[in-house]
XYZ file of C-alpha atoms in Angstrom:
742
model
C 97.746 -38.354 58.564
C 99.935 -38.191 55.437
C 97.758 -37.567 52.387
C 94.764 -36.137 54.218
C 93.259 -32.858 53.052
C 94.344 -30.992 56.171
C 93.627 -27.269 56.130
C 96.692 -25.047 56.023
C 98.076 -24.668 59.517
C 99.325 -21.178 58.599
C 95.954 -20.187 57.143
C 94.704 -18.257 60.199
C 97.908 -16.188 60.264
C 97.498 -15.244 56.633
C 93.815 -14.388 56.633
C 94.223 -12.263 59.770
C 97.306 -10.443 58.473
C 99.650 -11.854 61.104
C 101.951 -13.625 58.640
C 104.904 -11.255 58.268
C 106.475 -10.890 54.820
C 109.888 -9.420 54.003
C 108.902 -5.781 53.567
C 106.685 -5.819 56.680
C 109.415 -6.615 59.202
C 111.017 -4.188 61.675
C 109.594 -3.059 64.942
C 112.666 -1.323 66.333
C 112.164 2.140 64.880
C 111.999 3.865 61.529
C 114.116 2.288 58.776
C 115.441 4.103 55.756
C 114.022 3.397 52.312
C 115.920 2.824 49.109
C 114.727 3.248 45.541
C 116.647 2.037 42.486
C 117.421 4.298 39.537
C 117.517 2.233 36.351
C 119.392 2.838 33.111
C 117.354 4.386 30.315
C 119.464 2.835 27.573
C 119.949 -0.822 26.733
C 123.660 -0.802 25.923
C 126.469 1.694 26.460
C 128.269 3.556 29.193
C 127.621 6.251 31.778
C 129.649 9.328 30.836
C 128.431 11.555 33.661
C 126.283 11.082 36.727
C 125.310 14.045 38.938
C 123.699 13.249 42.293
C 124.045 16.632 44.044
C 120.435 17.706 43.560
C 119.165 14.354 44.725
C 121.404 14.460 47.793
C 119.963 17.860 48.740
C 116.373 16.678 48.361
C 114.190 16.403 51.489
C 114.837 13.303 53.564
C 117.668 11.926 51.441
C 120.494 10.275 53.379
C 122.682 9.020 50.541
C 122.871 8.327 46.844
C 124.999 5.350 45.885
C 126.440 4.976 42.375
C 129.357 3.171 40.777
C 131.506 6.114 41.873
C 131.029 5.527 45.610
C 129.726 1.972 45.966
C 131.875 -0.278 48.189
C 134.088 -2.888 46.568
C 132.328 -6.182 45.983
C 133.252 -9.766 45.249
C 133.222 -11.020 41.674
C 131.156 -13.918 40.385
C 132.986 -17.194 40.901
C 132.263 -19.273 37.809
C 133.582 -22.382 39.539
C 130.464 -22.421 41.738
C 128.098 -24.708 39.805
C 124.860 -22.784 40.319
C 124.495 -19.082 39.552
C 122.238 -18.387 42.535
C 125.038 -19.262 44.989
C 127.496 -16.838 43.346
C 128.203 -13.187 44.103
C 125.800 -10.715 42.503
C 127.736 -7.401 42.355
C 125.967 -4.185 41.352
C 127.102 -0.616 40.642
C 130.623 -1.828 39.906
C 131.297 0.088 36.673
C 129.836 2.701 34.325
C 128.994 0.014 31.744
C 125.339 -0.625 30.905
C 124.431 -4.174 29.923
C 120.639 -3.918 29.617
C 117.778 -1.465 29.991
C 116.794 -0.832 33.609
C 120.110 -1.992 35.071
C 120.720 -0.173 38.386
C 122.788 2.996 38.010
C 122.029 4.448 41.457
C 120.271 3.803 44.747
C 118.626 6.736 46.517
C 118.190 6.224 50.270
C 115.824 8.497 52.189
C 113.724 8.700 55.321
C 110.549 7.658 53.518
C 109.713 5.658 50.430
C 108.079 8.682 48.816
C 111.116 10.895 49.404
C 113.453 8.266 47.982
C 111.322 7.769 44.893
C 110.889 11.481 44.289
C 114.620 12.103 44.562
C 115.392 9.538 41.849
C 114.099 12.061 39.301
C 116.888 14.409 40.399
C 119.703 11.984 39.582
C 121.101 13.283 36.295
C 122.717 10.613 34.128
C 124.303 11.019 30.707
C 125.181 8.049 28.526
C 127.205 7.143 25.496
C 124.939 4.677 23.782
C 126.321 1.527 22.230
C 124.919 -0.680 19.509
C 122.715 -3.141 21.319
C 121.285 -6.445 20.167
C 117.635 -6.539 21.207
C 115.731 -8.231 18.373
C 115.790 -12.020 18.706
C 114.566 -12.709 15.172
C 117.207 -10.412 13.682
C 120.044 -12.221 15.473
C 118.681 -15.751 15.583
C 121.399 -17.027 13.264
C 124.171 -15.744 15.592
C 124.065 -18.843 17.758
C 126.436 -20.935 19.779
C 126.140 -24.200 21.678
C 126.447 -24.000 25.477
C 128.569 -26.596 27.262
C 125.532 -27.844 29.189
C 121.994 -26.627 29.715
C 120.091 -25.916 32.915
C 120.312 -28.570 35.649
C 123.582 -29.779 34.123
C 121.826 -31.681 31.335
C 123.604 -32.382 28.030
C 123.263 -29.749 25.338
C 122.567 -32.208 22.520
C 121.573 -35.873 22.352
C 121.343 -38.329 19.482
C 120.142 -41.921 19.267
C 120.031 -43.933 16.055
C 120.085 -42.121 12.705
C 117.500 -39.369 12.759
C 117.960 -38.180 9.180
C 117.548 -41.679 7.778
C 114.601 -42.473 10.027
C 112.804 -39.234 9.300
C 113.489 -39.514 5.584
C 111.935 -42.964 5.433
C 108.827 -42.100 7.493
C 105.471 -42.437 5.747
C 104.022 -39.382 7.503
C 106.097 -36.395 8.551
C 105.604 -33.209 10.536
C 108.270 -30.496 10.284
C 107.220 -27.254 11.968
C 108.620 -24.250 13.803
C 107.062 -22.898 16.992
C 107.952 -19.722 18.865
C 107.383 -18.794 22.498
C 107.720 -15.288 23.995
C 109.498 -13.836 27.000
C 107.502 -14.680 30.118
C 107.743 -13.600 33.750
C 106.971 -15.227 37.094
C 105.130 -12.215 38.526
C 104.439 -13.443 42.087
C 101.962 -11.430 44.115
C 104.677 -10.298 46.529
C 107.269 -8.177 44.688
C 110.959 -8.807 45.318
C 111.683 -6.939 48.532
C 113.930 -6.922 51.569
C 114.898 -5.186 54.795
C 118.543 -5.299 55.889
C 119.309 -4.476 59.508
C 122.922 -4.048 60.711
C 123.633 -5.482 64.152
C 127.238 -4.763 65.013
C 129.325 -6.619 62.425
C 126.361 -8.767 61.432
C 123.542 -8.215 58.951
C 120.016 -9.490 59.463
C 118.392 -9.809 56.056
C 114.619 -10.095 55.893
C 114.162 -11.110 52.271
C 111.652 -12.798 50.029
C 113.623 -15.777 48.735
C 113.125 -19.414 47.867
C 116.490 -20.872 48.975
C 117.928 -19.513 52.213
C 121.363 -21.072 51.796
C 121.743 -19.588 48.300
C 120.728 -16.130 49.548
C 123.203 -16.249 52.406
C 126.065 -17.507 50.237
C 125.394 -14.975 47.505
C 125.209 -12.006 49.869
C 128.342 -13.140 51.712
C 130.301 -13.552 48.472
C 129.167 -10.154 47.198
C 129.844 -8.229 50.396
C 132.971 -10.320 51.093
C 131.699 -11.227 54.534
C 131.831 -14.320 56.682
C 128.546 -16.149 55.929
C 128.099 -16.742 59.666
C 127.595 -12.987 60.076
C 124.651 -12.939 57.671
C 121.294 -14.000 59.066
C 118.493 -14.675 56.572
C 114.898 -14.442 57.784
C 112.071 -15.429 55.435
C 109.238 -17.195 57.278
C 106.636 -16.387 54.606
C 107.136 -15.819 50.881
C 104.347 -14.466 48.719
C 105.048 -16.640 45.693
C 108.223 -17.137 43.742
C 107.838 -19.482 40.754
C 111.597 -19.296 40.174
C 111.949 -15.522 40.432
C 113.229 -15.782 44.021
C 115.528 -18.790 43.706
C 118.388 -16.316 43.957
C 118.602 -12.824 45.368
C 118.667 -9.760 43.135
C 119.960 -6.212 43.043
C 117.488 -4.826 45.565
C 118.893 -7.103 48.273
C 122.546 -6.371 47.526
C 121.898 -2.632 47.343
C 119.960 -2.654 50.625
C 122.815 -4.561 52.277
C 125.435 -2.140 50.944
C 123.386 0.854 52.082
C 122.696 -0.623 55.515
C 126.403 -1.259 56.115
C 127.326 2.222 54.920
C 124.658 4.072 56.912
C 124.648 1.737 59.947
C 120.862 1.902 59.777
C 118.178 -0.531 58.617
C 117.313 -0.092 54.922
C 114.283 -1.338 53.024
C 114.198 -1.769 49.249
C 111.320 -3.137 47.190
C 111.045 -3.390 43.436
C 108.057 -1.883 41.744
C 106.111 -4.137 39.414
C 107.651 -2.276 36.462
C 111.181 -2.779 37.772
C 110.631 -6.515 38.146
C 110.388 -6.783 34.360
C 113.956 -5.481 34.000
C 115.740 -6.678 37.132
C 114.590 -10.190 38.010
C 115.061 -12.268 34.860
C 112.561 -14.026 32.646
C 111.860 -17.134 30.644
C 113.840 -16.769 27.411
C 112.063 -16.401 24.117
C 112.513 -19.476 21.949
C 112.308 -20.716 18.393
C 111.720 -24.462 18.260
C 111.824 -26.830 15.316
C 110.019 -30.124 15.915
C 110.180 -32.973 13.429
C 108.113 -36.130 13.805
C 108.253 -39.083 11.450
C 105.741 -41.919 11.813
C 104.335 -44.918 10.045
C 100.733 -45.037 8.868
C 99.916 -46.821 12.118
C 101.029 -43.717 14.049
C 104.128 -45.251 15.601
C 107.005 -42.777 15.676
C 110.190 -43.798 13.927
C 111.981 -40.466 14.320
C 111.694 -37.448 16.601
C 113.818 -34.300 16.713
C 113.508 -31.201 18.861
C 115.872 -28.287 18.176
C 115.690 -25.115 20.259
C 117.232 -21.672 19.873
C 116.702 -19.166 22.673
C 118.058 -15.857 23.885
C 120.775 -15.482 26.489
C 122.561 -12.550 28.070
C 126.154 -12.432 26.725
C 127.642 -12.024 30.209
C 125.321 -14.271 32.229
C 124.530 -17.410 30.289
C 121.282 -19.219 30.893
C 120.224 -22.168 28.741
C 116.721 -23.376 29.522
C 116.495 -27.154 29.081
C 113.626 -26.833 26.606
C 114.429 -29.796 24.353
C 115.245 -32.083 27.287
C 111.510 -32.630 27.736
C 111.417 -34.710 24.577
C 114.145 -37.136 25.611
C 111.981 -39.283 27.905
C 108.519 -38.719 26.512
C 107.806 -40.919 23.476
C 109.284 -44.069 21.980
C 111.134 -43.704 18.662
C 114.315 -45.475 17.533
C 115.827 -42.409 15.825
C 116.167 -39.257 17.936
C 117.891 -35.890 18.084
C 117.658 -32.916 20.471
C 119.716 -29.727 20.619
C 119.950 -26.330 22.318
C 121.499 -23.169 20.873
C 121.814 -19.691 22.370
C 121.550 -16.252 20.764
C 123.281 -13.508 22.815
C 121.120 -10.402 23.273
C 121.604 -7.303 25.427
C 118.611 -8.104 27.594
C 118.289 -9.233 31.209
C 119.465 -12.733 31.982
C 117.145 -15.633 31.366
C 116.020 -17.354 34.536
C 114.005 -20.244 35.869
C 110.288 -19.637 35.498
C 107.816 -22.258 36.666
C 108.603 -25.587 34.945
C 111.709 -24.341 33.112
C 112.167 -26.329 29.928
C 109.027 -28.420 30.143
C 106.552 -25.558 29.800
C 107.833 -24.061 26.518
C 109.091 -27.409 25.233
C 105.749 -29.131 25.621
C 103.946 -26.234 23.960
C 105.874 -27.115 20.818
C 106.118 -30.909 21.020
C 102.513 -31.480 22.043
C 101.300 -29.119 19.330
C 103.371 -31.111 16.842
C 101.887 -34.372 18.111
C 98.437 -32.911 17.536
C 99.481 -31.994 13.998
C 100.666 -35.569 13.468
C 97.355 -36.940 14.751
C 95.508 -34.671 12.316
C 97.737 -35.756 9.414
C 97.091 -39.418 10.264
C 93.384 -38.953 10.902
C 93.978 -40.557 14.305
C 92.609 -39.766 17.729
C 95.274 -37.737 19.627
C 94.897 -39.856 22.769
C 95.359 -43.085 20.815
C 98.427 -41.647 19.056
C 100.123 -41.011 22.367
C 99.246 -44.415 23.780
C 100.732 -46.086 20.693
C 104.010 -44.292 21.326
C 104.300 -45.162 25.001
C 107.876 -46.384 25.689
C 108.713 -49.389 27.849
C 112.059 -47.920 28.981
C 113.517 -44.444 28.803
C 114.237 -44.168 25.069
C 117.475 -42.218 25.420
C 118.936 -43.400 28.708
C 117.830 -47.031 28.228
C 116.885 -47.422 31.892
C 113.486 -48.392 33.329
C 111.006 -45.817 34.528
C 110.618 -45.697 38.279
C 106.860 -45.345 38.226
C 105.130 -44.247 35.009
C 101.359 -44.194 34.692
C 100.968 -41.807 31.773
C 98.650 -44.153 29.861
C 96.469 -44.425 32.967
C 96.300 -40.615 33.100
C 95.281 -40.518 29.433
C 92.552 -43.126 29.746
C 91.139 -41.827 33.010
C 91.184 -38.260 31.745
C 89.476 -39.188 28.480
C 86.776 -41.058 30.403
C 86.105 -38.263 32.879
C 86.204 -35.522 30.266
C 83.936 -37.230 27.771
C 86.628 -37.245 25.101
C 84.514 -39.497 22.886
C 82.401 -36.412 22.096
C 85.398 -34.627 20.557
C 84.677 -33.298 17.073
C 86.550 -35.542 14.662
C 86.686 -32.768 12.047
C 88.040 -29.309 12.980
C 85.591 -26.377 12.768
C 82.606 -28.726 12.562
C 80.724 -27.927 15.765
C 78.894 -24.662 16.397
C 76.746 -23.398 19.221
C 75.237 -20.229 17.849
C 78.126 -17.932 16.987
C 80.643 -20.068 18.910
C 82.901 -22.653 17.329
C 83.544 -25.437 19.864
C 86.613 -27.652 20.077
C 88.416 -30.147 22.306
C 92.159 -30.438 22.795
C 94.515 -32.536 24.865
C 98.216 -32.868 25.663
C 100.418 -34.822 28.039
C 102.590 -33.610 30.900
C 106.018 -34.774 32.011
C 108.270 -33.174 34.592
C 111.617 -34.392 35.917
C 111.786 -35.184 39.632
C 114.847 -33.781 41.422
C 116.393 -34.351 44.824
C 118.808 -32.120 46.699
C 120.650 -32.114 50.039
C 118.306 -31.239 52.882
C 118.591 -31.508 56.657
C 115.727 -31.273 59.144
C 115.856 -31.320 62.932
C 112.884 -32.621 64.926
C 112.768 -31.947 68.650
C 110.395 -33.491 71.176
C 109.784 -31.326 74.229
C 109.021 -32.495 77.759
C 105.347 -31.604 77.309
C 105.114 -34.069 74.427
C 104.969 -31.467 71.673
C 107.281 -31.539 68.665
C 109.211 -28.795 66.898
C 110.384 -29.229 63.301
C 113.232 -26.959 62.183
C 114.707 -26.372 58.734
C 115.581 -23.356 56.602
C 113.120 -24.661 53.979
C 110.727 -21.956 52.754
C 106.971 -21.780 52.203
C 105.940 -19.869 49.071
C 102.263 -20.318 49.802
C 102.503 -23.913 48.617
C 101.728 -25.509 51.992
C 105.138 -26.409 53.450
C 104.033 -25.674 57.013
C 101.098 -27.998 56.564
C 102.715 -31.004 54.914
C 105.639 -31.007 57.356
C 103.126 -30.895 60.183
C 101.419 -33.946 58.708
C 104.620 -35.936 58.187
C 105.888 -35.179 61.704
C 102.503 -35.912 63.282
C 102.386 -39.208 61.412
C 105.967 -40.093 62.322
C 105.566 -39.417 66.042
C 101.929 -40.351 66.551
C 100.938 -36.824 67.553
C 97.864 -34.763 66.732
C 98.729 -31.949 64.276
C 98.143 -29.231 66.861
C 101.019 -30.677 68.906
C 103.523 -30.025 66.107
C 105.155 -26.647 65.466
C 107.077 -25.891 62.287
C 109.929 -23.368 62.149
C 111.083 -22.404 58.652
C 113.019 -19.826 56.699
C 115.965 -18.873 58.929
C 119.621 -19.403 58.100
C 120.397 -20.597 61.645
C 118.224 -23.659 61.047
C 119.433 -26.845 59.315
C 120.143 -26.220 55.652
C 118.027 -27.325 52.698
C 117.702 -26.833 48.964
C 114.640 -24.728 49.725
C 111.604 -24.435 47.481
C 111.899 -24.716 43.730
C 112.072 -27.253 40.946
C 109.207 -29.203 42.587
C 111.804 -30.722 44.922
C 111.004 -28.868 48.160
C 108.109 -30.933 49.480
C 109.656 -34.341 48.819
C 113.111 -33.316 50.091
C 111.950 -31.765 53.340
C 109.222 -34.343 54.036
C 111.638 -37.233 53.526
C 114.121 -35.589 55.891
C 111.353 -35.087 58.501
C 110.318 -38.722 58.110
C 113.889 -39.884 58.737
C 114.347 -37.555 61.712
C 111.173 -38.907 63.281
C 112.386 -42.481 62.751
C 115.617 -41.641 64.581
C 113.677 -39.921 67.316
C 111.373 -42.952 67.766
C 114.426 -45.161 68.130
C 115.892 -42.928 70.837
C 112.588 -42.933 72.740
C 112.212 -46.704 72.553
C 115.781 -47.316 73.697
C 115.138 -45.037 76.670
C 111.727 -46.471 77.595
C 112.377 -50.177 77.025
C 115.624 -49.966 78.987
C 114.126 -48.035 81.908
C 112.800 -50.083 84.808
C 110.488 -47.206 85.701
C 108.679 -47.393 82.360
C 105.620 -49.600 81.673
C 107.454 -50.528 78.459
C 110.510 -51.878 80.237
C 111.764 -55.127 78.759
C 109.250 -55.200 75.909
C 110.219 -55.643 72.265
C 110.530 -52.214 70.611
C 109.836 -53.815 67.216
C 106.171 -54.066 68.245
C 105.851 -50.403 69.216
C 103.000 -48.268 67.910
C 103.147 -44.467 68.214
C 99.665 -42.920 68.384
C 97.720 -40.281 70.296
C 100.853 -38.909 71.906
C 101.825 -42.272 73.427
C 103.794 -45.424 72.684
C 102.023 -48.780 72.956
C 103.650 -52.228 73.079
C 101.593 -55.369 73.746
C 98.890 -53.575 75.700
C 101.290 -51.434 77.728
C 101.567 -47.735 76.951
C 103.332 -44.598 78.081
C 102.929 -40.964 77.067
C 105.764 -39.468 75.058
C 105.896 -36.570 77.494
C 106.631 -38.961 80.362
C 109.423 -40.726 78.490
C 111.027 -37.420 77.532
C 110.633 -35.803 80.961
C 112.185 -38.765 82.731
C 115.020 -39.603 80.340
C 115.630 -36.333 78.477
C 114.686 -33.464 80.798
C 116.072 -30.947 78.317
C 114.137 -32.465 75.432
C 115.388 -34.875 72.797
C 116.064 -34.286 69.126
C 117.242 -35.998 65.957
C 118.110 -34.990 62.427
C 117.108 -36.484 59.102
C 118.665 -35.893 55.697
C 118.252 -36.349 51.996
C 121.274 -36.376 49.716
C 122.002 -34.940 46.301
C 120.415 -36.984 43.537
C 123.798 -37.533 41.893
C 124.821 -39.523 44.967
C 121.630 -41.609 45.010
C 121.914 -44.777 42.895
C 118.188 -44.735 42.081
C 118.623 -41.620 39.964
C 121.202 -43.373 37.806
C 119.305 -46.652 37.603
C 115.844 -45.224 36.874
C 114.138 -42.466 34.920
C 112.139 -40.580 37.554
C 109.403 -38.156 36.485
C 105.876 -37.020 37.207
C 103.189 -37.268 34.530
C 99.798 -35.993 33.542
C 97.214 -35.603 30.807
C 95.339 -32.363 30.102
C 91.951 -32.007 28.402
C 90.416 -28.676 27.425
C 87.247 -27.410 25.764
C 87.174 -23.951 24.209
C 84.721 -21.773 22.396
C 85.895 -19.378 19.681
C 83.665 -16.529 18.530
C 83.185 -16.994 14.793
C 83.039 -13.222 14.185
C 85.732 -11.832 16.487
C 87.957 -14.884 17.179
C 87.583 -14.278 20.913
C 88.729 -17.461 22.671
C 87.008 -18.641 25.833
C 88.064 -21.610 27.904
C 84.931 -23.563 28.805
C 86.328 -26.326 30.997
C 89.587 -28.084 31.687
C 90.653 -31.323 33.359
C 94.059 -32.627 34.360
C 94.781 -36.160 35.572
C 98.195 -36.682 37.168
C 100.538 -39.376 38.451
C 102.858 -37.896 41.079
C 103.549 -40.774 43.433
C 102.194 -40.469 46.949
C 100.259 -37.317 47.754
C 101.255 -35.573 50.982
C 98.142 -33.392 51.262
C 95.215 -33.896 48.883
C 93.976 -30.325 49.223
C 97.252 -28.451 48.744
C 98.309 -30.807 45.923
C 95.100 -30.166 43.994
C 95.493 -26.434 44.554
C 99.044 -26.501 43.200
C 98.005 -28.479 40.123
C 95.063 -26.221 39.327
C 97.292 -23.165 39.726
C 99.734 -24.646 37.244
C 96.959 -25.480 34.783
C 95.661 -21.911 34.913
C 99.175 -20.628 34.265
C 99.257 -22.931 31.250
C 96.095 -21.266 29.954
C 97.833 -17.905 30.286
C 100.885 -19.165 28.396
C 98.648 -20.411 25.587
C 96.401 -17.373 25.224
C 97.770 -14.278 26.949
C 101.307 -14.003 28.324
C 103.824 -12.170 26.139
C 106.427 -9.561 27.078
C 107.249 -7.264 24.154
C 110.756 -5.852 23.659
C 111.309 -2.422 22.122
C 113.941 -3.257 19.469
C 115.407 0.266 19.792
C 116.214 0.187 23.516
C 115.749 -3.330 24.856
C 113.006 -2.141 27.221
C 109.955 -4.282 27.849
C 107.189 -1.975 26.687
C 104.316 -3.769 28.442
C 105.966 -3.899 31.838
C 102.942 -3.883 34.121
C 99.991 -6.141 34.809
C 97.678 -3.890 32.830
C 99.470 -4.801 29.604
C 101.328 -8.018 30.411
C 98.227 -10.167 30.530
C 97.708 -13.061 32.936
C 94.496 -15.016 33.577
C 91.957 -13.454 35.911
C 88.830 -14.972 37.436
C 86.669 -14.093 34.441
C 89.021 -16.052 32.159
C 88.887 -19.315 34.104
C 85.687 -21.375 34.402
C 85.535 -25.007 35.555
C 89.030 -26.441 36.131
C 89.599 -29.736 37.893
C 92.682 -31.745 38.808
C 92.612 -35.441 39.690
C 95.562 -37.337 41.146
C 95.851 -41.090 40.687
C 96.795 -43.171 43.704
C 100.483 -43.901 43.611
C 103.738 -44.586 45.395
C 107.181 -44.253 43.793
C 109.618 -46.176 45.973
C 112.550 -45.173 43.748
C 111.974 -41.457 44.391
C 112.262 -41.602 48.184
C 111.114 -43.557 51.221
C 107.778 -41.702 51.265
C 107.105 -42.503 47.603
C 106.243 -38.825 46.986
C 107.225 -36.584 44.081
C 106.727 -32.883 43.383
C 103.445 -31.452 42.092
C 104.238 -27.749 41.923
C 105.183 -27.653 38.248
C 103.720 -30.659 36.444
C 100.350 -28.876 36.376
C 101.611 -26.242 33.937
C 103.461 -28.775 31.768
C 101.477 -29.408 28.594
C 98.472 -27.412 29.786
C 98.970 -24.644 27.236
C 99.285 -27.115 24.370
C 95.949 -28.700 25.299
C 94.289 -25.291 25.001
C 96.044 -24.451 21.719
C 95.049 -27.823 20.287
C 91.462 -27.172 21.320
C 91.546 -23.880 19.400
C 92.657 -25.775 16.299
C 89.910 -28.339 16.769
C 87.357 -25.547 17.104
C 88.507 -23.461 14.140
C 90.858 -25.413 11.899
C 93.426 -22.635 12.464
C 96.833 -23.764 13.698
C 98.816 -21.059 15.505
C 102.476 -21.854 16.084
C 103.567 -18.433 17.351
C 102.483 -18.323 20.994
C 100.395 -16.950 22.559
C 97.331 -17.799 20.468
C 95.648 -14.425 20.140
C 92.627 -13.340 18.133
C 94.568 -11.501 15.410
C 96.392 -14.773 14.643
C 93.174 -16.796 14.503
C 90.776 -14.338 12.872
C 92.094 -14.442 9.269
C 91.662 -18.208 9.071
C 88.203 -18.534 10.594
C 85.678 -20.368 8.423
C 82.706 -18.319 7.200
C 79.477 -18.627 9.141
C 77.823 -20.691 6.372
C 80.743 -23.122 6.027
């Protein structure tokens, strides 16, 4: 059952509209609606705020500002991860970035609340804000650590000496823009007071983090906060933690003693949810004439909010990727008065690989070497910085299989040498690497007297297929058909997990289910083999086979329902767990990652520089696949996002105010159907026994890793124009296009 391309078990609910998302909850009457008023300056202080007109507006129940907001808990910096800390809002007149909440209007309807926000009169004393990254790029500092607790800088050997002695050198700067997750479902919630408790229907990725953060902010007992999030309409990092709309709804619900709904508009998401930081990256590669790297350095400077530090682990990508005896990586932060940086799909790897894999393509061009061959020649035998073996690395297999399937041998050896009418045609490739993480997760599996199973955990499903893969693992572990397994997710009363994010959710929760089922099988066998009434009495449980809802031993069999009904009339259950990776010796003894190789073909209009993706292939090594269909879907989705990062996505900051000027999906461009032709993802057979007992690793993010660089490299191969300031847009390519008769 594990690995099969089972259709999504929650699919019928979604296509019929019966899957209930955060903003759709509440059947007990009419809730109130809140709408956030955002600051119209990027730095300064509120000098006066007048809410009287808004309070008199039709339907308005309250207007909350820093003058009347309840006291809230402060952020506890001793808590390792930001998303578990308090997230106070409306606590002072100070403005830290454009769009920061200055008021919440609560009314009987959404329309009345939104209309009344125009009546809130706010006056400011503007301060001198820092909004322009390029203008302040030299005002840097080194963080203590970067995201995921990784070291800020690393050094092996003597980079300067190695690079200085290299026969061929690449020394280039690459820049990446601010980018946003932009899930289909906006950040939204409904908070319902029930006595001293709060029921919070919220779109979030990690239930335990949401509960802890709300409790710390509202200074409540966490047991009195009940998170409900059975379905999440995408997250990609933007819902790892809760945001101002949830805290404000909770404050308003407690104050009014009525349910309150708050949803962010698409425009507000650009200012209130956090984004991938902009970055400036210097990559230096030194190699011999044979293409073997002798020195590699990756130095990154990115923006951070001065009050809420976030250091994306952008250079960490390079530490395990290629062999080279002399190495250096670093991260530096530039404080700007902009919203906090945040995890966006494949934090670190996505922007880091855009730069490093572009630089590797530049090195291949300088050497006159095939880019695939260059990468194979620099394949390490052990992790080059940690000096530990890889758990399961098949990157060279991905490269060779991808080149074969794609027809890489037809790649134009000389840039700008192939035309089809007015179109310049080029091929590009890049590799993918993504760290595999493991976090504490508990799952309870219960077998009922009718022989059906219930799987319970607060793990979430972002549309990635959690309901389906857990169904498969439980069905496999108990020998049940999938329709006899029910999955319950996304409630804080269920066993706690690390939720969905970081590509850890599937492996964590599936491993825990697998272990719970093993414990449950043991309980059933002890009961049956020790029961004189059972056909299995006295038989050796080591020979047991669970299949078709029964247990068989040496030709004797008994239905699970009969064993449970006779020995456990109230049902029987067991729990399974995974532990934090820092407590698992495999994560210290091995370098554990997922891998892939991307291949892209583009056409570039020789008159207009319009870029069109023609086809794309990714070949991946991710250990054991839990569901072939959902895994392929996740990988293709990541690849398409990589195309957007290469060619379209870019949030523009107004240097006068710190506002994102293109804060909607009309101007912040993402790929649409017309942009994406043939895209295919292939997964190599695999099993990584160092990752977990199932041998499975995450696939949610490795698909985007390196995908954008493959497209950018294809543009260079088509045109001879190298763009290092992402995204690659026509105005950057057009001036360098060769003439039609070249």
